[in-house]
mmCIF file of N, CA and C in Angstrom:
data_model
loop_
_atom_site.group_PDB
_atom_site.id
_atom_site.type_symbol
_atom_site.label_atom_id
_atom_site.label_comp_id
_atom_site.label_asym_id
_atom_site.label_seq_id
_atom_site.Cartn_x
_atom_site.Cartn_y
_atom_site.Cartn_z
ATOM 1 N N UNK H 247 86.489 88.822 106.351
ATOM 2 C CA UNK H 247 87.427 88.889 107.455
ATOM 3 C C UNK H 247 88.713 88.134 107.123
ATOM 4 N N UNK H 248 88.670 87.045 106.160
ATOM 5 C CA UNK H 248 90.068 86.219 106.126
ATOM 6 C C UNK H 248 90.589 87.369 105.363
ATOM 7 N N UNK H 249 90.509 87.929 104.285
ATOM 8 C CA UNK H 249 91.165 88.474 103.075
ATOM 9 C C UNK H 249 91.555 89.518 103.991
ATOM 10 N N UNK H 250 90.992 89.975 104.814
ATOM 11 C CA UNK H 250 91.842 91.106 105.626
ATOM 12 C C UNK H 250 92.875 90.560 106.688
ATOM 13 N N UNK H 251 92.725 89.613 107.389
ATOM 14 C CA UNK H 251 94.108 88.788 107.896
ATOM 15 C C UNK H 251 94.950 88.770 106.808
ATOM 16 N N UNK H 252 94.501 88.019 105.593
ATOM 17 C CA UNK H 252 95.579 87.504 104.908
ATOM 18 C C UNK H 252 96.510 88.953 104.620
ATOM 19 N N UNK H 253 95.429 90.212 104.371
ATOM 20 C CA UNK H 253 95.996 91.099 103.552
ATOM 21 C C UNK H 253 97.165 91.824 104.608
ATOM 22 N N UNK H 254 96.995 91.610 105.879
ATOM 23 C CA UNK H 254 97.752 92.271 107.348
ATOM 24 C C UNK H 254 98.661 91.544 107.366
ATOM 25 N N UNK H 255 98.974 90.169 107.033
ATOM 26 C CA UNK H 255 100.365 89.082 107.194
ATOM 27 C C UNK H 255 100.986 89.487 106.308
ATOM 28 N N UNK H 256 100.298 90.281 105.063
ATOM 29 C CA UNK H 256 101.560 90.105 103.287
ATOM 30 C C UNK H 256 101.642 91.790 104.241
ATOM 31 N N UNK H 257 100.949 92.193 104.683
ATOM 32 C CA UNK H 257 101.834 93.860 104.623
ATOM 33 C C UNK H 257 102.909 93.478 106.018
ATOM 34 N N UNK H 258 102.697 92.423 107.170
ATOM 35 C CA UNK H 258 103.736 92.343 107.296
ATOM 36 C C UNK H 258 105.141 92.025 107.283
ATOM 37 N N UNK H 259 104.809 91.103 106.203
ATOM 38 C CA UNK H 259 106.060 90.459 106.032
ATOM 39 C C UNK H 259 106.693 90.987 105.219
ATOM 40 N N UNK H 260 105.960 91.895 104.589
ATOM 41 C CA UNK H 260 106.544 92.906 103.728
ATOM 42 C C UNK H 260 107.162 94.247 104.237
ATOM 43 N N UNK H 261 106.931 94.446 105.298
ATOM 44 C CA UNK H 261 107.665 95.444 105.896
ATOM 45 C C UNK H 261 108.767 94.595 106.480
ATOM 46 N N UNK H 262 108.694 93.776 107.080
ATOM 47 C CA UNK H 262 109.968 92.502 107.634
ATOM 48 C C UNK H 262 111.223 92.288 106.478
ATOM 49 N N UNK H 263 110.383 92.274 105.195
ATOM 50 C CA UNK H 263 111.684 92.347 103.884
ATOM 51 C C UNK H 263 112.125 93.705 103.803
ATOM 52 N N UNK H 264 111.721 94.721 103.863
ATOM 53 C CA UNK H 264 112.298 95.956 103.431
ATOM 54 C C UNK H 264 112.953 96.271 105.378
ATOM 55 N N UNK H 265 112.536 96.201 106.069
ATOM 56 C CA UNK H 265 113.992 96.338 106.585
ATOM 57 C C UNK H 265 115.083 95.378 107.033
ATOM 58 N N UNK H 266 114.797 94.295 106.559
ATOM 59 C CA UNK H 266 115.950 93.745 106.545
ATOM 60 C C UNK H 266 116.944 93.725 105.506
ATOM 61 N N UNK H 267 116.473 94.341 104.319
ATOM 62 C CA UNK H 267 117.235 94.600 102.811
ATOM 63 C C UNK H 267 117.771 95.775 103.122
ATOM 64 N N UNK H 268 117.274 96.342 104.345
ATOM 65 C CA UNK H 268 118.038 97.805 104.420
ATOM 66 C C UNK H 268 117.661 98.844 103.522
ATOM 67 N N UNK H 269 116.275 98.668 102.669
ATOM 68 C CA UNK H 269 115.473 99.525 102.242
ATOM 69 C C UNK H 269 115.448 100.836 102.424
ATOM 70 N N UNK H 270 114.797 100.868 104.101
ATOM 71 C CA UNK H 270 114.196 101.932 104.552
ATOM 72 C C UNK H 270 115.206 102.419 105.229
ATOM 73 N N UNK H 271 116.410 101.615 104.925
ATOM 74 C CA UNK H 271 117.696 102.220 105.978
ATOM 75 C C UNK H 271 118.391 103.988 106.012
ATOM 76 N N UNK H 272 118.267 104.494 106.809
ATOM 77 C CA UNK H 272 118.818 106.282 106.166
ATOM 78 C C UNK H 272 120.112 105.966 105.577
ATOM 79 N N UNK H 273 121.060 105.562 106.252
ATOM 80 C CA UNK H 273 122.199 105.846 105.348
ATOM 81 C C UNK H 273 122.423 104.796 103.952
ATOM 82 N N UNK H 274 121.746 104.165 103.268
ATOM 83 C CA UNK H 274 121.287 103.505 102.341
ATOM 84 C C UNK H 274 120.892 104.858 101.395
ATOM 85 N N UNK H 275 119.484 105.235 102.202
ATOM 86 C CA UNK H 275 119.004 106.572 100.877
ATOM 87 C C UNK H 275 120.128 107.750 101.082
ATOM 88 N N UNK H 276 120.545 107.641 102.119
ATOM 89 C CA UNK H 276 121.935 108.691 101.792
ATOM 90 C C UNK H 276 122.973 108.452 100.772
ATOM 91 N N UNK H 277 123.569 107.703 100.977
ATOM 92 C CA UNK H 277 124.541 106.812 99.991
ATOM 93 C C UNK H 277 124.048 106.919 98.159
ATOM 94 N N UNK H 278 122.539 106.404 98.507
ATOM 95 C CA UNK H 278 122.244 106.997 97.240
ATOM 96 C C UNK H 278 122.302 108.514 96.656
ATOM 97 N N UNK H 279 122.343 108.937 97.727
ATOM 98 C CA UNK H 279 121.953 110.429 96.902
ATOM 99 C C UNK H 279 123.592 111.346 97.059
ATOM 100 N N UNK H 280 124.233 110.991 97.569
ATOM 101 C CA UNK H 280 125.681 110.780 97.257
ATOM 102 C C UNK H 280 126.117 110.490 96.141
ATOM 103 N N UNK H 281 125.563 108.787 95.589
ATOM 104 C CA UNK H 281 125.970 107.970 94.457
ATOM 105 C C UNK H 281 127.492 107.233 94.963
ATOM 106 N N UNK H 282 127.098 106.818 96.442
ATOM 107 C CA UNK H 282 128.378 106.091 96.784
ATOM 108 C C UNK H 282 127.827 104.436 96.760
ATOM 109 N N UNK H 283 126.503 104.401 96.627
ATOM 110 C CA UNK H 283 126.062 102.858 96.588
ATOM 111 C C UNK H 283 124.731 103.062 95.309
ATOM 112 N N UNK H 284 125.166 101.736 94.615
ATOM 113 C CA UNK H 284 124.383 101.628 93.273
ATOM 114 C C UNK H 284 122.858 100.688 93.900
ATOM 115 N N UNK H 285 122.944 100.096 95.463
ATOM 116 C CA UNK H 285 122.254 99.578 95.876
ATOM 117 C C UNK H 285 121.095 99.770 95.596
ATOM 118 N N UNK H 286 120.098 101.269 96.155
ATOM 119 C CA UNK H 286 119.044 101.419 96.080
ATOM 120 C C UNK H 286 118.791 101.751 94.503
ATOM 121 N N UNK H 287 119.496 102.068 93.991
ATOM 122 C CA UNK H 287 118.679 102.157 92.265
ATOM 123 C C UNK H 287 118.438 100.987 91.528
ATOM 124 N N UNK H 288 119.496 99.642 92.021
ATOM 125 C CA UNK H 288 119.185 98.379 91.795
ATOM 126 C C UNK H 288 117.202 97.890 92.262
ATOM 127 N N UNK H 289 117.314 98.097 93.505
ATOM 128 C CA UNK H 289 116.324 98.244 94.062
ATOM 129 C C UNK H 289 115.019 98.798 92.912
ATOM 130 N N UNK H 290 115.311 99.767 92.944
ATOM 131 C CA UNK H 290 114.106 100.729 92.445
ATOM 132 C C UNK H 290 114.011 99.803 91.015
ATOM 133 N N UNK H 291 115.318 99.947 90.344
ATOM 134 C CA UNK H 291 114.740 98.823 88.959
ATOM 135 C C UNK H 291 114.145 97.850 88.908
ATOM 136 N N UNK H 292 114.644 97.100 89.804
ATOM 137 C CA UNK H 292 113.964 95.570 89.873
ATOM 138 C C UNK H 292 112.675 96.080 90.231
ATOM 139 N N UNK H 293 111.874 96.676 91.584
ATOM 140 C CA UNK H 293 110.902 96.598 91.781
ATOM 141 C C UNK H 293 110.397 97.991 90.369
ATOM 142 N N UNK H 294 110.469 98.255 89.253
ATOM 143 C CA UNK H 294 110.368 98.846 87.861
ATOM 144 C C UNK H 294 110.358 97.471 87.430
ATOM 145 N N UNK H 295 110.582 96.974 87.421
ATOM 146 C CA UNK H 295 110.686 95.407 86.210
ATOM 147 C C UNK H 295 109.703 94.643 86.684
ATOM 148 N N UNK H 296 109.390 94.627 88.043
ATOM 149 C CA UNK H 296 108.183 93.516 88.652
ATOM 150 C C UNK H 296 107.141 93.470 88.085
ATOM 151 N N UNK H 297 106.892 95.102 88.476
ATOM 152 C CA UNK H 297 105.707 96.108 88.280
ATOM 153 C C UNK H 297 105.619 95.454 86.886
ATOM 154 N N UNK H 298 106.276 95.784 85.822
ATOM 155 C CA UNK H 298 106.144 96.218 84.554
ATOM 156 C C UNK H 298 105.830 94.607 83.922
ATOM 157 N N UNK H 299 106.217 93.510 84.513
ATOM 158 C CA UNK H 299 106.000 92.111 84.003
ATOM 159 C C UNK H 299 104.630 91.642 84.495
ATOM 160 N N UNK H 300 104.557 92.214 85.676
ATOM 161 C CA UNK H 300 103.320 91.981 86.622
ATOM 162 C C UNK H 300 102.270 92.251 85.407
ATOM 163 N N UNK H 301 102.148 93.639 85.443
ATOM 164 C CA UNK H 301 101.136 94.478 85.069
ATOM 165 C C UNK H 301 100.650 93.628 83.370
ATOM 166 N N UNK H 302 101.593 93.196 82.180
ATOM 167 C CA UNK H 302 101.683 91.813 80.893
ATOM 168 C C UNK H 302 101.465 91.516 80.962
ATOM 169 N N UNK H 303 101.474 90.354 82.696
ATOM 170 C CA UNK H 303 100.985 89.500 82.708
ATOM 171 C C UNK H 303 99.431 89.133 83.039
ATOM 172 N N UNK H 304 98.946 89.880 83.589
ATOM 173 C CA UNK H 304 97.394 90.038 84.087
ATOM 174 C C UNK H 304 96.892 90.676 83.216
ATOM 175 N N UNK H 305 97.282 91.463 82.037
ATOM 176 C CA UNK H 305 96.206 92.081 81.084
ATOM 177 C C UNK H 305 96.563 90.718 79.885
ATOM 178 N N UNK H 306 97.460 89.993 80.022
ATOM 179 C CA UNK H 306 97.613 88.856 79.250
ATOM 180 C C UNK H 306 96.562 87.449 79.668
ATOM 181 N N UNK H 307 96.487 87.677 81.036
ATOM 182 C CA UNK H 307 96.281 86.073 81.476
ATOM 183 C C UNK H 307 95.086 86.413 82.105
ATOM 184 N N UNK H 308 94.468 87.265 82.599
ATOM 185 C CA UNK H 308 93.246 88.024 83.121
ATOM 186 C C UNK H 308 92.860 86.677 84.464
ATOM 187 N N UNK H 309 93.897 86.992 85.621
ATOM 188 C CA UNK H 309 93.811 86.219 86.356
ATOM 189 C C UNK H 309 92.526 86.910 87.644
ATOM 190 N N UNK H 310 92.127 86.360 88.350
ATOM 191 C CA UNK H 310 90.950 86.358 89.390
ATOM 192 C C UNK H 310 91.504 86.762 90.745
ATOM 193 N N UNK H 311 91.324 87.761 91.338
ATOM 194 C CA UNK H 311 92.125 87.829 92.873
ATOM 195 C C UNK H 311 91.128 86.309 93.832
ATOM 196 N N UNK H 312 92.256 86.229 94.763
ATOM 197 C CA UNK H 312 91.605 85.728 96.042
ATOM 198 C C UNK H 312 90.256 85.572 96.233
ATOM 199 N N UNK H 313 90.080 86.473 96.307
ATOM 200 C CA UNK H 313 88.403 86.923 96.323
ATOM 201 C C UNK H 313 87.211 86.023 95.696
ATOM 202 N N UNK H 314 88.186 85.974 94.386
ATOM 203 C CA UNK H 314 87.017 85.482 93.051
ATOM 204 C C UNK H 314 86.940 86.408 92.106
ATOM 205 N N UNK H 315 87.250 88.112 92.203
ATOM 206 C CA UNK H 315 87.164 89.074 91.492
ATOM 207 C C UNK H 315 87.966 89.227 90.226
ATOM 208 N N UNK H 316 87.259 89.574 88.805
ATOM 209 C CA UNK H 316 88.549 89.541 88.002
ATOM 210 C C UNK H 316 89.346 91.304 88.199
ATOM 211 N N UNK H 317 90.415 90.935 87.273
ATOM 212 C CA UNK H 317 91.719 92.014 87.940
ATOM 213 C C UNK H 317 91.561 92.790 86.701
ATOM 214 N N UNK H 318 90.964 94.282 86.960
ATOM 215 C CA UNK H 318 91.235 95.003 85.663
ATOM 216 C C UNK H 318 91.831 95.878 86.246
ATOM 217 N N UNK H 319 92.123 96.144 85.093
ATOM 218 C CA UNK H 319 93.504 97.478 84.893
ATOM 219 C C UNK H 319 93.448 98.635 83.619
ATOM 220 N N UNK H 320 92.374 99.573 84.498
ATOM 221 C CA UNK H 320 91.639 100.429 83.322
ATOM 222 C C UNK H 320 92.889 101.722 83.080
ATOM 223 N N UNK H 321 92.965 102.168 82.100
ATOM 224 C CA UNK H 321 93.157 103.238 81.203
ATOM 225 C C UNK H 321 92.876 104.325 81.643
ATOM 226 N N UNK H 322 93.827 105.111 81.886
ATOM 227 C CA UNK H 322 93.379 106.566 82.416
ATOM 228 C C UNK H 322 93.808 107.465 81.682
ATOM 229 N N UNK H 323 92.578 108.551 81.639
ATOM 230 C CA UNK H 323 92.985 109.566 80.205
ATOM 231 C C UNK H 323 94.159 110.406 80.391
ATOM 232 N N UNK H 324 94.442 110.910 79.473
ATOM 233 C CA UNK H 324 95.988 111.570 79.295
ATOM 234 C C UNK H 324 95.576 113.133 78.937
ATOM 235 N N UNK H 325 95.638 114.068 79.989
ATOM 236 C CA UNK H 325 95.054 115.556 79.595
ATOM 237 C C UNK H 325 96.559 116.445 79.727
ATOM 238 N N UNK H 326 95.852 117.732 79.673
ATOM 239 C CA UNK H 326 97.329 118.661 79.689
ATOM 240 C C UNK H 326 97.568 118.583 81.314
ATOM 241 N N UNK H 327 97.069 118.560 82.194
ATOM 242 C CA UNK H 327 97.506 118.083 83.427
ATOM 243 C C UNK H 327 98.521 117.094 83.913
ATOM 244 N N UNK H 328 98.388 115.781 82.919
ATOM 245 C CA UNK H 328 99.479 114.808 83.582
ATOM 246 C C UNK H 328 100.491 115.176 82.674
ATOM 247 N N UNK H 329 100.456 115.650 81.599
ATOM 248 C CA UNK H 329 101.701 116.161 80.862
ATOM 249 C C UNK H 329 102.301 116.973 81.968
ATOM 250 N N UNK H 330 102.089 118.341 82.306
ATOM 251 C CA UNK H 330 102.426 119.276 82.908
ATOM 252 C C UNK H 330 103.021 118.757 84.346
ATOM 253 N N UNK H 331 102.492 117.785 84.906
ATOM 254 C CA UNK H 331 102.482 117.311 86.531
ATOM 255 C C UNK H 331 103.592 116.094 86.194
ATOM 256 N N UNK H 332 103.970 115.276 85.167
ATOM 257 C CA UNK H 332 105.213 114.333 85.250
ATOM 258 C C UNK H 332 106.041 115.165 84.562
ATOM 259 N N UNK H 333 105.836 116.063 83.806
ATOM 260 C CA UNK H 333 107.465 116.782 83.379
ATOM 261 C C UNK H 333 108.273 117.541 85.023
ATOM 262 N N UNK H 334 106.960 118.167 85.590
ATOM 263 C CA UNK H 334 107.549 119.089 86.737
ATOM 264 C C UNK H 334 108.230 117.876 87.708
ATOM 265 N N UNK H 335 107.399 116.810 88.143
ATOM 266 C CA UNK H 335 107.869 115.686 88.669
ATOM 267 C C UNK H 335 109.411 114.640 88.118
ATOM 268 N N UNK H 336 109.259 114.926 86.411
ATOM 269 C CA UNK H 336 110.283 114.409 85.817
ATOM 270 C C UNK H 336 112.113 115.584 86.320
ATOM 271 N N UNK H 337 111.853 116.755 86.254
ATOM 272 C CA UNK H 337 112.671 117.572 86.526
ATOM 273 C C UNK H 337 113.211 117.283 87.625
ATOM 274 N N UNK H 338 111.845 117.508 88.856
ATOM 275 C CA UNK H 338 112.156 117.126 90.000
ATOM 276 C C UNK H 338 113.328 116.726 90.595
#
């Protein structure tokens, strides 16, 4: 029961940051898709860079959630499907 409080306070305060960054703002993703504000692609990189240091660092440091649980981060096979499904997505 705590880990699910705890886990309901980080999703809200995490919705509390994204709209106050103006995230989820429409004319924000408008602007982007204009290309009149470099804002949200800043955005998207950084949270690309989190991810990507995050992810080093726990297959580096093999840290334990909350819980006690260790944190794996398994390998998923690569078929003609995800080829086919991120190029169409890459086009996108």
């Amino acid at each position: 029961m705590k880990s699910k409080i705890y886990t309901l306070l980080v999703g809200i305060y995490f919705g509390i940051v994204l709209v106050k960054t103006q995230v989820v703002s429409w004319f924000q993703i408008h602007d982007m898709f204009l290309f009149k504000s470099a804002y949200m692609y800043l955005v998207i990189m950084s949270a690309i860079a989190v991810g990507l240091v995050s992810v080093v660092l726990i297959k580096r440091f093999k840290p334990r959630s909350l819980c006690g649980n260790e944190i794996v981060i398994s390998k998923k096979p690569i078929h003609k499907g995800v080829v086919y499904g991120g190029t169409l997505f890459g086009m996108g």
